Short mmCIF file of C-alpha atoms in Angstrom, two decimals:
data_model
loop_
_atom_site.label_atom_id
_atom_site.label_comp_id
_atom_site.label_asym_id
_atom_site.label_seq_id
_atom_site.Cartn_x
_atom_site.Cartn_y
_atom_site.Cartn_z
CA MET A 1 -16.67 41.87 46.91
CA VAL A 2 -15.23 43.24 43.79
CA THR A 3 -14.82 46.42 43.81
CA ARG A 4 -13.12 49.95 42.04
CA ASN A 5 -10.38 49.37 43.89
CA ASN A 6 -8.85 45.77 43.30
CA ILE A 7 -9.73 45.83 39.46
CA GLN A 8 -7.70 47.45 37.03
CA ARG A 9 -9.41 49.42 34.32
CA PRO A 10 -9.03 47.12 31.10
CA LYS A 11 -6.93 49.19 28.36
CA PHE A 12 -7.95 48.99 24.73
CA ASN A 13 -4.94 48.90 22.34
CA LEU A 14 -5.56 50.36 18.80
CA GLN A 15 -2.34 48.98 17.66
CA LYS A 16 -4.10 45.91 16.80
CA LEU A 17 -6.03 47.50 14.38
CA GLY A 18 -3.40 48.94 13.01
CA ARG A 19 -1.03 46.03 12.37
CA VAL A 20 0.01 46.38 8.69
CA ARG A 21 2.49 44.28 6.08
CA LYS A 22 6.10 45.35 7.08
CA GLN A 23 7.15 45.49 3.35
CA ALA A 24 5.19 46.61 0.38
CA LEU A 25 4.74 44.01 -2.24
CA LYS A 26 7.60 44.30 -4.52
CA SER A 27 6.90 44.32 -8.38
CA ASN A 28 9.86 41.58 -8.39
CA SER A 29 8.35 39.54 -5.54
CA THR A 30 5.11 37.55 -5.91
CA SER A 31 2.70 38.67 -8.43
CA TYR A 32 -0.68 39.98 -7.18
CA LYS A 33 -2.24 37.31 -9.25
CA SER A 34 -0.31 34.23 -7.35
CA VAL A 35 -0.86 36.03 -4.03
CA VAL A 36 -4.84 35.76 -4.80
CA SER A 37 -4.18 32.04 -6.18
CA THR A 38 -3.17 31.09 -2.93
CA SER A 39 -5.91 32.44 -0.79
CA ILE A 40 -8.92 33.13 -3.00
CA GLN A 41 -10.62 29.75 -2.23
CA HIS A 42 -10.93 30.84 1.23
CA VAL A 43 -13.21 33.72 -0.23
CA ARG A 44 -15.07 31.52 -2.26
CA ARG A 45 -18.53 30.50 -1.20
CA ILE A 46 -18.98 26.77 -0.14
CA SER A 47 -19.93 24.78 -3.40
CA THR A 48 -19.44 21.01 -2.70
CA LYS A 49 -21.79 18.35 -1.49
CA LYS A 50 -19.40 17.84 1.30
CA GLU A 51 -18.88 21.47 2.13
CA GLN A 52 -23.09 21.92 1.91
CA GLN A 53 -22.91 19.28 4.16
CA LYS A 54 -20.75 20.94 6.51
CA ARG A 55 -22.62 24.14 6.33
CA LYS A 56 -26.06 22.38 7.67
CA VAL A 57 -23.82 21.23 10.33
CA LEU A 58 -22.54 24.77 11.30
CA LYS A 59 -26.14 26.09 11.01
CA HIS A 60 -27.53 23.40 13.27
CA ILE A 61 -24.58 24.39 16.07
CA LEU A 62 -25.67 27.79 15.74
CA ASP A 63 -29.24 27.20 16.10
CA SER A 64 -29.04 25.26 19.16
CA ALA A 65 -25.79 26.72 20.97
CA LEU A 66 -28.37 28.61 23.37
CA VAL A 67 -30.78 25.94 23.39
CA LYS A 68 -29.87 25.28 27.34
CA ALA A 69 -30.87 28.90 27.97
CA GLY A 70 -34.32 27.81 28.89
CA GLY A 71 -33.53 25.49 31.39
CA VAL A 72 -30.35 26.12 33.17
CA ARG A 73 -30.38 27.89 36.46
CA GLU A 74 -28.58 31.08 36.66
CA ALA A 75 -24.84 30.41 38.32
CA THR A 76 -23.70 32.37 40.93
CA MET A 77 -20.20 34.30 40.79
CA LYS A 78 -17.28 33.62 43.69
CA GLU A 79 -18.58 36.20 46.62
CA ALA A 80 -21.81 36.70 45.18
CA PRO A 81 -21.36 40.02 43.57
CA ALA A 82 -24.97 41.05 43.49
CA GLN A 83 -26.60 43.23 41.01
CA LYS A 84 -27.03 47.23 41.96
CA GLU A 85 -30.54 48.23 42.41
CA GLU A 86 -31.71 50.49 39.37
CA PRO A 87 -34.83 52.05 38.38
CA ALA A 88 -37.44 49.41 36.78
CA VAL A 89 -37.33 49.27 32.84
CA VAL A 90 -38.54 45.75 31.95
CA LYS A 91 -41.28 43.85 33.50
CA ALA A 92 -41.27 40.09 33.68
CA ILE A 93 -39.62 37.79 30.78
CA PRO A 94 -42.13 34.85 30.28
CA SER A 95 -40.45 31.52 31.37
CA GLY A 96 -40.07 27.98 29.21
CA PRO A 97 -37.71 27.34 26.39
CA GLY A 98 -38.37 27.89 23.04
CA THR A 99 -36.66 28.82 19.74
CA THR A 100 -36.40 31.83 17.50
CA LEU A 101 -36.52 31.14 13.73
CA GLY A 102 -33.42 31.73 11.89
CA ALA A 103 -31.51 32.69 15.03
CA PRO A 104 -29.95 30.64 17.88
CA SER A 105 -32.29 29.60 20.48
CA GLY A 106 -33.39 31.20 23.45
CA MET A 107 -36.65 32.12 25.51
CA PRO A 108 -38.91 34.03 22.82
CA LEU A 109 -40.62 36.71 24.05
CA GLU A 110 -44.42 37.72 23.94
CA GLN A 111 -45.45 39.61 21.52
CA HIS A 112 -46.29 42.69 23.36
CA MET A 113 -42.92 42.47 25.39
CA GLU A 114 -41.04 42.31 21.92
CA HIS A 115 -42.83 45.19 20.48
CA MET A 116 -42.16 47.34 23.74
CA LEU A 117 -38.30 46.52 23.78
CA ARG A 118 -38.09 47.58 19.82
CA GLU A 119 -39.50 50.64 20.64
CA ARG A 120 -37.14 51.22 23.33
CA ILE A 121 -33.89 50.45 21.39
CA CYS A 122 -34.88 52.92 18.74
CA ARG A 123 -35.70 55.49 21.18
CA VAL A 124 -32.52 55.00 22.84
CA ILE A 125 -30.38 55.32 19.63
CA GLY A 126 -32.72 58.37 18.64
CA ILE A 127 -34.80 57.07 15.89
CA ASN A 128 -38.43 56.57 15.39
CA GLY A 129 -40.11 53.38 15.19
CA ASN A 130 -39.43 49.69 15.84
CA ARG A 131 -37.58 48.30 13.07
CA PHE A 132 -34.11 46.50 12.93
CA ILE A 133 -31.30 49.00 13.57
CA GLY A 134 -28.69 46.92 12.40
CA ALA A 135 -26.79 48.58 9.49
CA GLN A 136 -26.64 47.04 6.32
CA PRO A 137 -23.33 47.22 3.99
CA VAL A 138 -23.58 48.26 0.13
CA SER A 139 -22.14 46.31 -2.48
CA PHE A 140 -18.20 47.36 -4.08
CA THR A 141 -17.94 48.89 -7.26
CA ARG A 142 -14.64 50.49 -8.99
CA ASP A 143 -16.12 53.89 -7.44
CA THR A 144 -15.74 52.41 -3.98
CA LEU A 145 -11.78 52.02 -5.01
CA ARG A 146 -11.85 56.11 -5.00
CA GLU A 147 -13.73 56.09 -1.65
CA LEU A 148 -10.94 54.02 -0.24
CA GLN A 149 -8.82 56.66 -1.34
CA SER A 150 -10.50 59.55 0.13
CA GLU A 151 -11.48 58.56 3.43
CA ASN A 152 -10.06 56.49 6.08
CA TYR A 153 -11.65 52.70 6.57
CA PHE A 154 -11.00 49.58 8.42
CA VAL A 155 -11.26 46.42 6.67
CA SER A 156 -12.20 42.90 8.21
CA GLU A 157 -13.17 39.64 6.97
CA LYS A 158 -16.54 39.02 6.05
CA SER A 159 -17.39 36.05 8.54
CA ASP A 160 -20.29 33.55 7.36
CA GLY A 161 -22.23 33.49 10.69
CA VAL A 162 -25.40 34.47 12.23
CA ARG A 163 -25.99 38.67 12.54
CA VAL A 164 -27.33 39.46 15.82
CA LEU A 165 -27.20 42.55 18.01
CA LEU A 166 -26.87 42.17 21.54
CA TYR A 167 -28.98 44.27 23.86
CA CYS A 168 -28.36 44.59 27.77
CA VAL A 169 -31.26 46.06 29.79
CA LEU A 170 -32.29 45.97 33.54
CA HIS A 171 -35.52 44.25 34.91
CA GLU A 172 -37.65 46.04 37.40
CA ASN A 173 -36.06 44.05 40.39
CA GLY A 174 -32.65 45.41 39.01
CA GLN A 175 -31.09 42.14 37.46
CA GLN A 176 -29.84 42.18 34.24
CA GLN A 177 -31.40 40.69 31.22
CA VAL A 178 -29.40 40.39 27.94
CA PHE A 179 -31.45 39.60 24.55
CA LEU A 180 -30.01 38.74 20.79
CA ILE A 181 -31.88 40.24 18.15
CA ASP A 182 -31.66 38.82 14.82
CA ARG A 183 -32.11 40.27 11.19
CA LYS A 184 -35.92 39.49 11.64
CA ASN A 185 -35.89 41.88 14.88
CA LYS A 186 -36.87 38.80 16.74
CA PHE A 187 -35.78 38.92 20.36
CA SER A 188 -34.15 35.86 22.09
CA TYR A 189 -33.85 36.03 26.22
CA VAL A 190 -30.12 34.24 27.06
CA PRO A 191 -30.53 34.03 30.90
CA GLU A 192 -26.80 32.95 31.62
CA LEU A 193 -25.26 35.78 29.92
CA ARG A 194 -23.82 38.99 32.32
CA PHE A 195 -21.97 41.93 31.06
CA PRO A 196 -20.70 44.45 34.03
CA VAL A 197 -19.60 47.73 33.82
CA ALA A 198 -15.69 48.98 33.91
CA ASN A 199 -14.24 48.77 37.33
CA GLU A 200 -17.52 48.03 39.18
CA LEU A 201 -18.15 44.35 38.19
CA ASN A 202 -21.31 44.14 40.58
CA VAL A 203 -22.91 46.82 38.49
CA PHE A 204 -24.41 45.63 35.04
CA HIS A 205 -25.00 47.44 31.49
CA ASN A 206 -28.42 49.10 31.32
CA ASP A 207 -29.79 49.86 27.85
CA THR A 208 -25.92 49.06 26.05
CA ILE A 209 -26.78 47.82 22.48
CA VAL A 210 -23.70 45.88 20.75
CA ASP A 211 -23.33 44.94 16.93
CA GLY A 212 -21.96 41.50 15.94
CA GLU A 213 -21.99 37.80 14.62
CA LEU A 214 -22.03 34.26 15.94
CA VAL A 215 -19.77 32.11 14.14
CA ALA A 216 -18.76 28.52 14.63
CA ASP A 217 -15.11 27.87 14.94
CA LEU A 218 -13.82 24.50 14.29
CA GLU A 219 -11.00 23.72 16.66
CA PRO A 220 -8.12 21.54 15.88
CA ASN A 221 -9.63 19.09 18.15
CA GLY A 222 -12.55 18.65 15.99
CA GLN A 223 -14.99 20.51 18.21
CA TYR A 224 -16.93 23.35 17.27
CA VAL A 225 -16.65 26.59 19.64
CA ILE A 226 -19.04 29.53 19.30
CA ARG A 227 -18.10 33.10 19.38
CA TYR A 228 -19.59 35.99 19.37
CA LEU A 229 -17.62 38.58 17.33
CA ALA A 230 -18.41 42.20 18.57
CA PHE A 231 -17.69 44.71 15.68
CA ASP A 232 -19.46 47.87 16.77
CA LEU A 233 -21.07 49.71 20.23
CA LEU A 234 -24.45 51.86 19.34
CA ALA A 235 -25.32 52.69 23.09
CA TYR A 236 -23.70 52.57 26.02
CA ARG A 237 -25.78 52.82 29.33
CA GLY A 238 -28.76 54.73 27.83
CA GLN A 239 -26.29 56.89 26.11
CA SER A 240 -26.24 56.75 21.96
CA ILE A 241 -23.05 56.59 20.59
CA VAL A 242 -24.11 55.98 16.75
CA SER A 243 -22.82 59.82 16.03
CA LYS A 244 -19.28 58.90 17.09
CA PRO A 245 -16.57 57.69 14.53
CA LEU A 246 -15.89 54.13 14.58
CA THR A 247 -12.48 54.57 16.42
CA SER A 248 -14.25 55.94 19.48
CA ARG A 249 -16.96 53.32 19.14
CA LEU A 250 -14.57 50.58 19.10
CA ALA A 251 -12.41 51.53 21.83
CA ARG A 252 -15.33 51.98 23.91
CA LEU A 253 -16.56 48.47 22.88
CA GLN A 254 -13.35 46.68 24.03
CA CYS A 255 -12.62 49.44 27.29
CA GLU A 256 -16.31 49.34 28.40
CA PHE A 257 -17.88 46.24 27.64
CA ILE A 258 -15.65 43.05 26.46
CA GLY A 259 -13.03 43.86 28.85
CA PRO A 260 -15.26 44.09 31.79
CA TYR A 261 -16.67 40.99 30.83
CA ARG A 262 -13.59 39.18 30.57
CA GLU A 263 -12.26 40.40 33.89
CA MET A 264 -15.66 39.18 35.69
CA LEU A 265 -15.15 35.55 34.22
CA LYS A 266 -11.46 35.70 36.07
CA ILE A 267 -13.19 35.46 39.27
CA ALA A 268 -16.25 33.41 38.45
CA ASN A 269 -17.00 30.05 39.54
CA PRO A 270 -16.75 26.85 37.35
CA GLN A 271 -20.31 26.81 36.96
CA PHE A 272 -21.04 30.15 35.84
CA ILE A 273 -18.03 29.74 33.22
CA HIS A 274 -19.38 26.75 31.88
CA SER A 275 -22.95 28.27 31.49
CA GLN A 276 -21.91 30.83 28.88
CA PRO A 277 -23.60 30.10 25.54
CA PHE A 278 -20.35 31.51 23.59
CA LYS A 279 -17.39 33.51 23.65
CA VAL A 280 -17.29 36.99 23.25
CA SER A 281 -14.38 38.56 21.42
CA LEU A 282 -13.75 41.87 19.54
CA LYS A 283 -13.47 41.31 15.82
CA GLU A 284 -10.27 42.11 14.35
CA MET A 285 -9.91 44.88 11.83
CA GLN A 286 -7.07 46.41 10.01
CA LEU A 287 -6.21 49.22 8.33
CA SER A 288 -7.80 49.60 4.85
CA TYR A 289 -4.72 49.32 3.17
CA GLY A 290 -3.97 46.02 4.81
CA ILE A 291 -5.62 44.08 2.05
CA GLU A 292 -3.05 41.47 1.12
CA ARG A 293 -2.34 40.54 4.91
CA MET A 294 -6.36 39.91 5.10
CA PHE A 295 -5.61 37.59 1.74
CA LYS A 296 -2.86 35.71 3.08
CA GLU A 297 -2.59 35.53 6.42
CA VAL A 298 -6.14 36.49 7.96
CA ILE A 299 -8.45 34.46 6.03
CA PRO A 300 -6.40 31.43 5.22
CA ASN A 301 -6.29 30.93 9.37
CA LEU A 302 -9.82 31.33 9.78
CA LYS A 303 -11.90 28.83 11.88
CA HIS A 304 -15.08 29.85 10.36
CA GLY A 305 -16.38 30.46 7.17
CA ASN A 306 -15.47 33.64 5.25
CA ASP A 307 -17.74 35.43 2.60
CA GLY A 308 -15.58 38.15 1.36
CA LEU A 309 -14.39 41.87 3.08
CA ILE A 310 -16.04 44.43 4.96
CA PHE A 311 -14.60 48.11 4.61
CA THR A 312 -16.11 50.62 7.43
CA SER A 313 -15.08 54.02 7.71
CA SER A 314 -13.24 54.77 10.59
CA VAL A 315 -14.44 58.43 10.86
CA ALA A 316 -18.00 58.01 9.85
CA PRO A 317 -21.19 57.94 12.13
CA TYR A 318 -23.12 54.22 12.52
CA ILE A 319 -26.05 54.50 10.28
CA PRO A 320 -28.79 52.15 10.99
CA SER A 321 -30.24 50.19 7.65
CA THR A 322 -28.26 50.77 4.59
CA ASN A 323 -25.23 52.22 5.12
CA VAL A 324 -23.07 53.55 2.62
CA LYS A 325 -20.20 53.98 4.57
CA MET A 326 -19.94 50.09 5.14
CA LEU A 327 -18.61 48.53 2.04
CA LYS A 328 -19.03 44.61 1.19
CA TRP A 329 -16.61 43.30 -1.26
CA LYS A 330 -16.56 39.71 -2.97
CA PRO A 331 -15.10 38.71 -6.28
CA PRO A 332 -18.10 39.80 -8.66
CA SER A 333 -18.99 36.40 -9.48
CA GLU A 334 -19.90 35.58 -5.78
CA ASN A 335 -22.00 38.53 -5.56
CA THR A 336 -25.72 37.45 -4.09
CA ILE A 337 -28.89 39.05 -4.04
CA ASP A 338 -31.83 37.87 -1.65
CA PHE A 339 -35.37 38.25 -3.39
CA ARG A 340 -38.78 36.76 -2.56
CA LEU A 341 -39.81 33.64 -4.24
CA THR A 342 -43.15 32.73 -5.60
CA LEU A 343 -44.23 29.99 -7.50
CA GLU A 344 -46.26 30.62 -10.72
CA SER A 345 -47.91 28.67 -13.38
CA PRO A 346 -48.32 25.99 -14.50
CA THR A 347 -48.48 24.98 -10.86
CA ALA A 348 -48.55 28.06 -8.55
CA GLY A 349 -48.43 27.33 -5.02
CA ASN A 350 -48.44 23.33 -5.89
CA ILE A 351 -44.85 22.04 -6.10
CA HIS A 352 -45.91 18.16 -6.54
CA ASN A 353 -47.00 18.65 -10.18
CA GLN A 354 -44.74 19.48 -12.90
CA LYS A 355 -42.22 22.23 -12.46
CA PRO A 356 -43.39 25.77 -12.00
CA GLN A 357 -41.77 29.06 -12.76
CA PHE A 358 -39.81 30.43 -9.96
CA VAL A 359 -40.46 33.98 -9.78
CA LEU A 360 -38.01 36.28 -7.96
CA HIS A 361 -39.42 39.62 -6.31
CA GLU A 362 -37.73 42.49 -5.15
CA TRP A 363 -38.74 44.52 -2.00
CA ARG A 364 -39.82 47.87 -2.06
CA GLY A 365 -40.42 48.55 1.57
CA GLY A 366 -43.39 47.65 3.99
CA GLN A 367 -45.18 44.46 2.18
CA ASP A 368 -44.85 46.12 -1.23
CA TYR A 369 -42.43 43.78 -3.61
CA SER A 370 -42.31 44.16 -7.44
CA ARG A 371 -41.26 41.44 -9.75
CA PHE A 372 -37.52 41.07 -10.85
CA GLY A 373 -37.36 38.15 -13.00
CA LEU A 374 -36.90 34.24 -12.66
CA MET A 375 -34.69 31.93 -10.94
CA ALA A 376 -33.23 29.17 -13.10
CA VAL A 377 -33.92 25.83 -11.30
CA ASP A 378 -32.58 22.54 -12.71
CA ASP A 379 -34.58 19.27 -12.98
CA ALA A 380 -32.41 17.40 -9.97
CA LEU A 381 -32.83 20.31 -7.93
CA TRP A 382 -36.58 20.46 -8.24
CA GLU A 383 -37.09 16.79 -8.07
CA GLN A 384 -35.27 17.20 -4.81
CA TRP A 385 -37.52 20.10 -3.33
CA ARG A 386 -40.59 18.23 -4.46
CA SER A 387 -39.74 15.04 -3.05
CA THR A 388 -39.13 16.11 0.29
CA SER A 389 -42.08 18.80 0.20
CA THR A 390 -40.04 21.77 0.77
CA GLN A 391 -41.92 24.98 1.37
CA LEU A 392 -40.79 27.40 -1.42
CA GLN A 393 -43.99 30.01 -1.64
CA ASN A 394 -42.85 33.41 -0.20
CA ARG A 395 -39.73 32.11 0.96
CA VAL A 396 -37.01 34.54 0.82
CA VAL A 397 -33.96 33.01 -1.04
CA GLU A 398 -30.53 34.11 -2.13
CA VAL A 399 -29.07 33.89 -5.76
CA SER A 400 -26.50 33.88 -7.60
CA TYR A 401 -25.76 35.41 -11.20
CA SER A 402 -24.59 32.76 -13.74
CA PRO A 403 -23.14 34.57 -16.77
CA GLY A 404 -22.58 31.57 -18.72
CA ASP A 405 -26.38 31.09 -19.46
CA GLN A 406 -27.37 34.73 -17.86
CA SER A 407 -29.46 33.41 -15.06
CA TRP A 408 -29.99 33.48 -11.68
CA ARG A 409 -29.15 30.43 -9.85
CA PHE A 410 -30.60 29.61 -6.43
CA PHE A 411 -27.84 29.62 -3.65
CA ARG A 412 -29.49 29.14 -0.27
CA PHE A 413 -32.68 29.86 1.70
CA ARG A 414 -32.35 33.23 4.01
CA ASP A 415 -34.81 32.03 6.99
CA ASP A 416 -33.07 34.56 8.83
CA LYS A 417 -34.65 37.52 6.91
CA GLU A 418 -37.98 38.67 7.08
CA HIS A 419 -37.65 40.62 3.57
CA GLY A 420 -35.32 40.27 0.51
CA ASN A 421 -33.12 43.06 -0.17
CA HIS A 422 -34.62 46.37 -0.78
CA SER A 423 -34.99 47.53 -4.63
CA SER A 424 -31.94 50.23 -3.99
CA VAL A 425 -29.69 47.36 -2.71
CA VAL A 426 -30.37 45.02 -5.73
CA GLN A 427 -29.72 47.80 -8.27
CA LYS A 428 -26.04 48.34 -6.48
CA VAL A 429 -25.42 44.54 -6.39
CA VAL A 430 -26.02 44.28 -10.07
CA GLN A 431 -24.07 47.32 -10.84
CA SER A 432 -21.11 45.40 -8.46
CA ILE A 433 -21.76 42.25 -10.68
CA ARG A 434 -21.23 44.26 -14.00
CA ASP A 435 -18.86 46.53 -12.53
CA GLY A 436 -17.10 44.62 -9.79
CA VAL A 437 -13.25 44.56 -8.63
CA GLU A 438 -11.53 41.27 -8.84
CA ALA A 439 -8.92 40.46 -5.77
CA ASP A 440 -6.01 41.25 -7.81
CA GLU A 441 -7.40 44.64 -8.76
CA LEU A 442 -7.90 45.33 -5.18
CA LEU A 443 -4.63 44.15 -4.05
CA HIS A 444 -3.08 46.46 -6.66
CA ALA A 445 -4.94 49.48 -5.18
CA GLN A 446 -3.88 49.15 -1.68
CA ASP A 447 -0.55 51.12 -2.15
CA SER A 448 -2.27 54.10 -3.55
CA ILE A 449 -4.82 53.66 -0.64
CA LYS A 450 -1.85 53.78 1.78
CA MET A 451 -0.52 56.80 0.19
CA ALA A 452 -3.59 58.59 0.65
CA TRP A 453 -4.11 57.61 4.15
CA LYS A 454 -0.41 58.94 4.86
CA GLU A 455 -0.83 62.28 3.29
CA ARG A 456 -4.12 62.74 5.44
CA GLU A 457 -2.20 61.80 8.35
CA ARG A 458 0.67 64.24 7.56
CA ILE A 459 -1.90 66.89 6.93
CA ALA A 460 -3.98 66.33 10.21
CA HIS A 461 -0.33 66.27 12.04
CA GLU A 462 1.04 69.81 10.19
CA GLY A 463 -2.27 71.39 11.32
CA GLN A 464 -1.97 70.37 15.16
CA ARG A 465 1.47 71.44 14.97
CA GLN A 466 1.06 74.96 13.52
CA GLN A 467 -1.74 75.11 16.23
CA GLN A 468 0.48 74.34 19.04
CA MET A 469 2.92 76.88 17.95
CA ARG A 470 0.18 79.53 17.65
CA ALA A 471 -1.05 78.65 21.24
#
């Protein structure tokens, strides 16, 4: 039996978050632009036909990664560490395999059960309602550079994966149940997963909420491995920690969630290990002035797709919905917006006749939308949609801006989202396109970002020293 006495508490090493380049970029060494030229291709979106086919393969893998969840028996671990009984919190989950649109497959829930869990999650983190609680980043502008100089941020690569929250809760019989929650706030039950608490691997998390994303890593042997990259912890065993700084939340995520899970796998039997639908890891982050390392080392060596950078304040609380302390950087030409698409005259709602107008609508909250503009669609793409009877009406589409003809162009469908971007987000992205920051400008700013960070550290240390002298 695994007990507190024979398992060491996993340690969290923040040094991994703080690894930065050993030497500053010298003016007489490789220029900023040459640094960008060797790596910016890894930031660019997939555009060629071959790469688009690869994207479809990745999506298929992500969508089917958990398909076995509906039919695989729950595996047991060595010495069968039973889950400790705790108060009943959730009624029975309906059986039978199924899929959730836009998210990895698992067991879908009955509507009343899903509604109950949505409200429960909101109560746990201290907000009203039953909406999706995941934080959404804002677009990067020139003003953002000043923000990075005035406050401490972490930076990570922006993975091209599937955003999902992971929610652990105990059934009324004491058994843990784990759910994945997609952007549409749809729940999928994954019966194979178990997440124990630190030091007591036979006691399991209840009302613990993790934020992260699923990616498909292409290994050297040509096989895809699904990984859940966890990057935040919202609640721990019923206690909301969204008001804590990111440094504290990350430490608890590693020490109290990922670490114990890995310890459990060390003593699990092969059947249980094989049944795990994906690997679980802490997403790597750097200090905000580690931008060069992100471009030169991290992004080129990724095994999954990349869509830019994410800067997250290390001192700010977690903010559900739009989070102004979470900054999304892409090259200005790569910024995209999600809209709801409708077809209008001459063939509104009928894609089998001549080409209609493709109208983009921005979301204003609830079910309220307003007209934004038109999406340009060339004849070849229209013919492809028409010949395959592709559903277009009221679908969410992601579009990019083409400066050449000043038009919005189709990039991909966003079936993982119930709504397009809110009008406030649309305004910020448009501003980012007009007033965006190129990669070489971002690299050029990293030394001033570092100097400001070090000055804040110096002031904080001096304040601590004076306080100790007065004590």
